[in-house]
Amino acid sequence: MDSYEKAMQKIKQDQCCRPQTVVGQRGPTGPTGPTGPAGGPTGTTGATGPTGATGLTGPTGATGATGPTGATGATGATGAATNFAIGSVVTGAPGSTAAASITGTAPNLFLNLTIPAGATGATGPTGVSGPTGATGAAGVTGPTGATGAASTVTGPTGPTGATGATGVTGPTGATGAASTVTGPTGPTGATGPTGVSGPTGAAGATGPTGVSGVTGPTGPAGATGPTGVSGVTGPTGAAGATGPTGPTGPTGPTGP
């Protein structure tokens, strides 16, 4: 509440509480008094009242119509054609991740691929064994080797000869005097020579090789390896120029 409103409220309160008097008839207007001196001194300026509360924000104005679409920008100059060629193709380990990379300098680029190897196919069944080849003919017996020189090594002792038949018992002689001297032992007989060993015959010639067996059927093909990675997407063309901005819609009314 500013100073003016406070003063008016004060006047109303004073009029309300003042004793009522009976008003008589109004008399005639008296003569106009002389003009008073020039106005008195100007009173001091009252203090500035507090700022009133901000009014409510008015509703937002309707959105202005969309401006026309700008003209399509001129088509840019055709860029140099990109030349793609296959670079290296590497077989990766089974179960590994496929990979691709691009090397080189535009417009000459190379696509390098790493493709995992497919899993090893199942082992095919064992082929039927071929028939046994015919036995080769016996080799010709080689000639007998020459007789070797006489051995200088003493061979083993030959077997003891058979005991001869017992002779007829002669008459018993007179008992002689007992001898006190032991007779000498007879000498050992000489060992007979070892017979010469016969020569070893030469080895026979090798017989011909038997016929090879029939080849077994081919095992089933292994599983197909994974599909290679897709080629790289070409670059996006340049965007057209932006159209002009449409006019701004009218501002909504200010709130109370």
mmCIF file of C-alpha atoms in Angstrom:
data_model
loop_
_atom_site.group_PDB
_atom_site.id
_atom_site.type_symbol
_atom_site.label_atom_id
_atom_site.label_comp_id
_atom_site.label_asym_id
_atom_site.label_seq_id
_atom_site.Cartn_x
_atom_site.Cartn_y
_atom_site.Cartn_z
ATOM 1 C CA MET A 1 0.000 0.000 0.000
ATOM 2 C CA ASP A 2 1.524 3.362 -1.061
ATOM 3 C CA SER A 3 1.361 6.724 0.785
ATOM 4 C CA TYR A 4 -1.680 7.911 -1.153
ATOM 5 C CA GLU A 5 -3.714 4.861 -0.317
ATOM 6 C CA LYS A 6 -2.685 5.120 3.331
ATOM 7 C CA ALA A 7 -3.789 8.783 3.480
ATOM 8 C CA MET A 8 -7.173 8.018 1.885
ATOM 9 C CA GLN A 9 -7.726 5.185 4.311
ATOM 10 C CA LYS A 10 -6.881 7.518 7.205
ATOM 11 C CA ILE A 11 -9.442 10.107 6.001
ATOM 12 C CA LYS A 12 -12.128 7.468 5.733
ATOM 13 C CA GLN A 13 -11.398 6.288 9.268
ATOM 14 C CA ASP A 14 -11.546 9.864 10.608
ATOM 15 C CA GLN A 15 -14.902 10.497 8.915
ATOM 16 C CA CYS A 16 -16.267 7.239 10.251
ATOM 17 C CA CYS A 17 -15.338 7.961 13.889
ATOM 18 C CA ARG A 18 -16.113 11.744 14.006
ATOM 19 C CA PRO A 19 -19.358 12.677 15.944
ATOM 20 C CA GLN A 20 -22.276 13.403 13.625
ATOM 21 C CA THR A 21 -23.619 16.935 13.632
ATOM 22 C CA VAL A 22 -26.901 18.162 12.275
ATOM 23 C CA VAL A 23 -26.288 20.129 9.120
ATOM 24 C CA GLY A 24 -28.513 23.155 8.668
ATOM 25 C CA GLN A 25 -29.511 24.824 5.445
ATOM 26 C CA ARG A 26 -26.694 26.064 3.385
ATOM 27 C CA GLY A 27 -26.324 29.844 3.474
ATOM 28 C CA PRO A 28 -25.445 32.038 0.546
ATOM 29 C CA THR A 29 -21.997 31.973 -0.796
ATOM 30 C CA GLY A 30 -19.794 34.585 0.747
ATOM 31 C CA PRO A 31 -17.685 36.956 -1.250
ATOM 32 C CA THR A 32 -14.490 35.684 -2.699
ATOM 33 C CA GLY A 33 -11.587 36.447 -0.465
ATOM 34 C CA PRO A 34 -8.487 38.170 -1.675
ATOM 35 C CA THR A 35 -5.947 36.108 -3.530
ATOM 36 C CA GLY A 36 -3.452 34.697 -1.191
ATOM 37 C CA PRO A 37 0.216 34.973 -1.684
ATOM 38 C CA ALA A 38 1.964 32.757 -4.186
ATOM 39 C CA GLY A 39 1.895 29.153 -3.270
ATOM 40 C CA GLY A 40 3.842 28.073 -0.276
ATOM 41 C CA PRO A 41 7.043 26.112 -0.486
ATOM 42 C CA THR A 42 6.912 22.760 -2.246
ATOM 43 C CA GLY A 43 6.803 19.920 0.164
ATOM 44 C CA THR A 44 9.485 17.282 0.085
ATOM 45 C CA THR A 45 8.964 14.395 -2.293
ATOM 46 C CA GLY A 46 7.457 11.423 -0.560
ATOM 47 C CA ALA A 47 9.351 8.165 -0.399
ATOM 48 C CA THR A 48 8.927 5.878 -3.385
ATOM 49 C CA GLY A 49 6.344 3.240 -2.677
ATOM 50 C CA PRO A 50 7.236 -0.429 -2.969
ATOM 51 C CA THR A 51 7.092 -2.045 -6.396
ATOM 52 C CA GLY A 52 3.827 -3.817 -7.077
ATOM 53 C CA ALA A 53 3.722 -7.547 -7.591
ATOM 54 C CA THR A 54 4.470 -8.757 -11.109
ATOM 55 C CA GLY A 55 1.322 -9.492 -13.073
ATOM 56 C CA LEU A 56 0.559 -13.000 -14.329
ATOM 57 C CA THR A 57 2.245 -14.011 -17.550
ATOM 58 C CA GLY A 58 -0.085 -13.720 -20.469
ATOM 59 C CA PRO A 59 -0.857 -16.780 -22.619
ATOM 60 C CA THR A 60 1.631 -17.691 -25.298
ATOM 61 C CA GLY A 61 0.712 -16.387 -28.697
ATOM 62 C CA ALA A 62 -0.164 -18.804 -31.470
ATOM 63 C CA THR A 63 2.778 -20.187 -33.427
ATOM 64 C CA GLY A 64 3.379 -18.263 -36.592
ATOM 65 C CA ALA A 65 2.878 -19.965 -39.936
ATOM 66 C CA THR A 66 5.812 -22.005 -41.167
ATOM 67 C CA GLY A 67 7.887 -20.141 -43.673
ATOM 68 C CA PRO A 68 8.207 -21.544 -47.183
ATOM 69 C CA THR A 69 10.847 -24.176 -47.762
ATOM 70 C CA GLY A 70 14.039 -22.746 -49.105
ATOM 71 C CA ALA A 71 15.108 -23.587 -52.614
ATOM 72 C CA THR A 72 17.208 -26.723 -52.979
ATOM 73 C CA GLY A 73 20.866 -25.905 -53.015
ATOM 74 C CA ALA A 74 22.864 -26.494 -56.159
ATOM 75 C CA THR A 75 24.254 -29.975 -56.559
ATOM 76 C CA GLY A 76 27.860 -30.125 -55.518
ATOM 77 C CA ALA A 77 30.538 -31.069 -57.993
ATOM 78 C CA THR A 78 30.951 -34.795 -58.501
ATOM 79 C CA GLY A 79 33.766 -36.082 -56.364
ATOM 80 C CA ALA A 80 36.498 -38.271 -57.716
ATOM 81 C CA ALA A 81 35.395 -41.898 -58.109
ATOM 82 C CA THR A 82 36.638 -44.139 -55.329
ATOM 83 C CA ASN A 83 38.523 -47.187 -56.569
ATOM 84 C CA PHE A 84 38.067 -50.129 -54.242
ATOM 85 C CA ALA A 85 40.260 -53.184 -54.610
ATOM 86 C CA ILE A 86 40.679 -56.288 -52.498
ATOM 87 C CA GLY A 87 43.851 -56.063 -50.446
ATOM 88 C CA SER A 88 44.871 -58.928 -48.195
ATOM 89 C CA VAL A 89 42.551 -61.876 -47.434
ATOM 90 C CA VAL A 90 43.667 -63.771 -44.335
ATOM 91 C CA THR A 91 42.129 -66.980 -43.012
ATOM 92 C CA GLY A 92 41.560 -66.682 -39.255
ATOM 93 C CA ALA A 93 41.407 -69.456 -36.694
ATOM 94 C CA PRO A 94 38.104 -71.438 -36.543
ATOM 95 C CA GLY A 95 35.636 -69.688 -34.238
ATOM 96 C CA SER A 96 37.461 -66.320 -34.335
ATOM 97 C CA THR A 97 35.735 -63.013 -35.231
ATOM 98 C CA ALA A 98 35.682 -61.824 -38.838
ATOM 99 C CA ALA A 99 37.339 -58.436 -39.392
ATOM 100 C CA ALA A 100 37.723 -55.870 -42.150
ATOM 101 C CA SER A 101 39.904 -52.802 -42.562
ATOM 102 C CA ILE A 102 40.505 -50.189 -45.267
ATOM 103 C CA THR A 103 43.955 -49.000 -46.186
ATOM 104 C CA GLY A 104 45.356 -46.762 -48.889
ATOM 105 C CA THR A 105 44.732 -43.106 -49.811
ATOM 106 C CA ALA A 106 41.547 -41.876 -51.535
ATOM 107 C CA PRO A 107 40.547 -42.438 -54.228
ATOM 108 C CA ASN A 108 42.578 -45.687 -54.280
ATOM 109 C CA LEU A 109 41.473 -47.784 -51.310
ATOM 110 C CA PHE A 110 42.044 -51.437 -50.393
ATOM 111 C CA LEU A 111 39.645 -53.666 -48.474
ATOM 112 C CA ASN A 112 41.510 -56.125 -46.214
ATOM 113 C CA LEU A 113 39.547 -59.095 -44.876
ATOM 114 C CA THR A 114 40.127 -61.652 -42.150
ATOM 115 C CA ILE A 115 37.708 -64.582 -42.562
ATOM 116 C CA PRO A 116 37.607 -67.352 -39.923
ATOM 117 C CA ALA A 117 38.250 -70.843 -41.243
ATOM 118 C CA GLY A 118 35.291 -73.204 -41.249
ATOM 119 C CA ALA A 119 35.170 -76.032 -38.758
ATOM 120 C CA THR A 120 36.931 -79.240 -39.871
ATOM 121 C CA GLY A 121 34.481 -81.605 -41.486
ATOM 122 C CA ALA A 122 33.799 -85.023 -40.026
ATOM 123 C CA THR A 123 36.247 -87.763 -41.018
ATOM 124 C CA GLY A 124 34.933 -89.789 -43.900
ATOM 125 C CA PRO A 125 34.403 -93.549 -43.483
ATOM 126 C CA THR A 126 37.403 -95.826 -44.019
ATOM 127 C CA GLY A 127 37.636 -97.078 -47.559
ATOM 128 C CA VAL A 128 37.313 -100.784 -48.361
ATOM 129 C CA SER A 129 40.661 -102.576 -48.176
ATOM 130 C CA GLY A 130 41.975 -103.573 -51.550
ATOM 131 C CA PRO A 131 42.663 -107.247 -52.322
ATOM 132 C CA THR A 132 46.038 -108.688 -51.282
ATOM 133 C CA GLY A 133 48.513 -108.681 -54.123
ATOM 134 C CA ALA A 134 49.810 -112.011 -55.482
ATOM 135 C CA THR A 135 52.957 -113.393 -53.893
ATOM 136 C CA GLY A 136 55.998 -112.599 -55.943
ATOM 137 C CA ALA A 137 58.056 -115.436 -57.482
ATOM 138 C CA ALA A 138 60.924 -116.790 -55.395
ATOM 139 C CA GLY A 139 64.260 -115.176 -56.163
ATOM 140 C CA VAL A 140 66.979 -117.188 -57.903
ATOM 141 C CA THR A 141 69.353 -118.887 -55.488
ATOM 142 C CA GLY A 142 72.705 -117.189 -55.527
ATOM 143 C CA PRO A 143 75.957 -119.154 -56.229
ATOM 144 C CA THR A 144 77.791 -120.804 -53.367
ATOM 145 C CA GLY A 145 80.518 -118.644 -51.931
ATOM 146 C CA ALA A 146 84.203 -119.686 -52.031
ATOM 147 C CA THR A 147 85.526 -121.874 -49.222
ATOM 148 C CA GLY A 148 87.024 -119.791 -46.447
ATOM 149 C CA ALA A 149 90.597 -120.250 -45.158
ATOM 150 C CA ALA A 150 91.235 -122.869 -42.504
ATOM 151 C CA SER A 151 90.428 -121.655 -38.998
ATOM 152 C CA THR A 152 93.324 -121.183 -36.599
ATOM 153 C CA VAL A 153 91.022 -121.346 -33.579
ATOM 154 C CA THR A 154 90.927 -124.651 -31.696
ATOM 155 C CA GLY A 155 87.482 -126.144 -31.871
ATOM 156 C CA PRO A 156 85.676 -127.725 -28.909
ATOM 157 C CA THR A 157 86.635 -131.178 -27.613
ATOM 158 C CA GLY A 158 84.939 -133.976 -29.478
ATOM 159 C CA PRO A 159 82.590 -136.381 -27.670
ATOM 160 C CA THR A 160 84.033 -139.302 -25.610
ATOM 161 C CA GLY A 161 84.053 -142.560 -27.524
ATOM 162 C CA ALA A 162 81.778 -145.440 -26.540
ATOM 163 C CA THR A 163 83.019 -147.795 -23.803
ATOM 164 C CA GLY A 164 84.328 -151.066 -25.240
ATOM 165 C CA ALA A 165 82.862 -154.435 -24.282
ATOM 166 C CA THR A 166 84.086 -156.015 -21.047
ATOM 167 C CA GLY A 167 86.702 -158.695 -21.654
ATOM 168 C CA VAL A 168 86.615 -162.189 -20.203
ATOM 169 C CA THR A 169 87.737 -162.263 -16.599
ATOM 170 C CA GLY A 170 91.119 -163.910 -16.313
ATOM 171 C CA PRO A 171 92.158 -166.126 -13.497
ATOM 172 C CA THR A 172 92.983 -164.502 -10.274
ATOM 173 C CA GLY A 173 96.720 -164.046 -9.920
ATOM 174 C CA ALA A 174 98.645 -164.463 -6.803
ATOM 175 C CA THR A 175 98.365 -161.617 -4.469
ATOM 176 C CA GLY A 176 101.435 -159.471 -4.908
ATOM 177 C CA ALA A 177 103.060 -157.424 -2.329
ATOM 178 C CA ALA A 178 101.288 -154.191 -1.701
ATOM 179 C CA SER A 179 102.839 -151.311 -3.666
ATOM 180 C CA THR A 180 103.654 -148.173 -1.794
ATOM 181 C CA VAL A 181 104.259 -146.009 -4.931
ATOM 182 C CA THR A 182 101.375 -144.363 -6.811
ATOM 183 C CA GLY A 183 101.707 -144.741 -10.556
ATOM 184 C CA PRO A 184 101.784 -141.602 -12.801
ATOM 185 C CA THR A 185 98.571 -140.268 -14.432
ATOM 186 C CA GLY A 186 98.482 -140.791 -18.186
ATOM 187 C CA PRO A 187 98.547 -137.686 -20.490
ATOM 188 C CA THR A 188 95.288 -136.088 -21.816
ATOM 189 C CA GLY A 189 94.641 -136.832 -25.457
ATOM 190 C CA ALA A 190 94.902 -133.982 -28.049
ATOM 191 C CA THR A 191 91.629 -132.201 -29.076
ATOM 192 C CA GLY A 192 90.562 -132.891 -32.631
ATOM 193 C CA PRO A 193 90.230 -129.885 -35.128
ATOM 194 C CA THR A 194 86.839 -128.163 -35.686
ATOM 195 C CA GLY A 195 85.216 -128.788 -39.046
ATOM 196 C CA VAL A 196 85.000 -125.862 -41.560
ATOM 197 C CA SER A 197 81.597 -124.039 -41.614
ATOM 198 C CA GLY A 198 79.810 -124.008 -44.956
ATOM 199 C CA PRO A 199 79.362 -120.587 -46.735
ATOM 200 C CA THR A 200 76.037 -118.643 -46.399
ATOM 201 C CA GLY A 201 73.999 -118.491 -49.576
ATOM 202 C CA ALA A 202 73.261 -115.049 -51.213
ATOM 203 C CA ALA A 203 69.829 -113.450 -50.509
ATOM 204 C CA GLY A 204 67.153 -114.004 -53.138
ATOM 205 C CA ALA A 205 65.871 -111.112 -55.328
ATOM 206 C CA THR A 206 62.887 -109.090 -53.947
ATOM 207 C CA GLY A 207 59.555 -110.126 -55.368
ATOM 208 C CA PRO A 208 57.381 -107.587 -57.317
ATOM 209 C CA THR A 209 55.075 -105.186 -55.338
ATOM 210 C CA GLY A 210 51.453 -106.277 -55.037
ATOM 211 C CA VAL A 211 48.620 -104.342 -56.772
ATOM 212 C CA SER A 212 47.350 -101.261 -54.786
ATOM 213 C CA GLY A 213 43.948 -101.571 -53.093
ATOM 214 C CA VAL A 214 40.868 -99.665 -54.341
ATOM 215 C CA THR A 215 40.613 -96.037 -53.050
ATOM 216 C CA GLY A 216 37.900 -95.548 -50.374
ATOM 217 C CA PRO A 217 34.953 -93.127 -51.003
ATOM 218 C CA THR A 218 35.456 -89.394 -50.289
ATOM 219 C CA GLY A 219 34.224 -88.214 -46.833
ATOM 220 C CA PRO A 220 31.340 -85.666 -46.659
ATOM 221 C CA ALA A 221 32.187 -81.972 -47.168
ATOM 222 C CA GLY A 222 32.858 -79.867 -44.039
ATOM 223 C CA ALA A 223 30.339 -77.246 -42.856
ATOM 224 C CA THR A 224 30.205 -73.967 -44.811
ATOM 225 C CA GLY A 225 32.286 -71.185 -43.211
ATOM 226 C CA PRO A 226 30.606 -67.935 -42.001
ATOM 227 C CA THR A 227 29.573 -65.236 -44.489
ATOM 228 C CA GLY A 228 32.207 -62.547 -45.066
ATOM 229 C CA VAL A 229 31.673 -59.037 -43.707
ATOM 230 C CA SER A 230 29.682 -56.500 -45.751
ATOM 231 C CA GLY A 231 31.583 -53.911 -47.784
ATOM 232 C CA VAL A 232 32.075 -50.397 -46.414
ATOM 233 C CA THR A 233 29.226 -47.881 -47.049
ATOM 234 C CA GLY A 234 30.151 -45.027 -49.370
ATOM 235 C CA PRO A 235 30.324 -41.424 -48.006
ATOM 236 C CA THR A 236 27.081 -39.386 -47.618
ATOM 237 C CA GLY A 237 26.565 -36.530 -50.091
ATOM 238 C CA ALA A 238 26.745 -32.903 -48.848
ATOM 239 C CA ALA A 239 23.498 -31.447 -47.363
ATOM 240 C CA GLY A 240 21.608 -28.739 -49.344
ATOM 241 C CA ALA A 241 21.579 -25.112 -48.093
ATOM 242 C CA THR A 242 19.072 -24.307 -45.275
ATOM 243 C CA GLY A 243 15.912 -22.463 -46.394
ATOM 244 C CA PRO A 244 15.092 -18.953 -44.938
ATOM 245 C CA THR A 245 13.445 -18.760 -41.479
ATOM 246 C CA GLY A 246 9.667 -18.114 -41.496
ATOM 247 C CA PRO A 247 8.301 -14.847 -39.918
ATOM 248 C CA THR A 248 7.913 -14.746 -36.128
ATOM 249 C CA GLY A 249 4.309 -15.136 -34.848
ATOM 250 C CA PRO A 250 2.637 -12.213 -33.001
ATOM 251 C CA THR A 251 3.414 -11.798 -29.284
ATOM 252 C CA GLY A 252 0.652 -12.949 -26.921
ATOM 253 C CA PRO A 253 -1.113 -10.387 -24.682
ATOM 254 C CA THR A 254 0.574 -9.402 -21.428
ATOM 255 C CA GLY A 255 -0.968 -10.904 -18.293
ATOM 256 C CA PRO A 256 -2.766 -8.733 -15.722
#
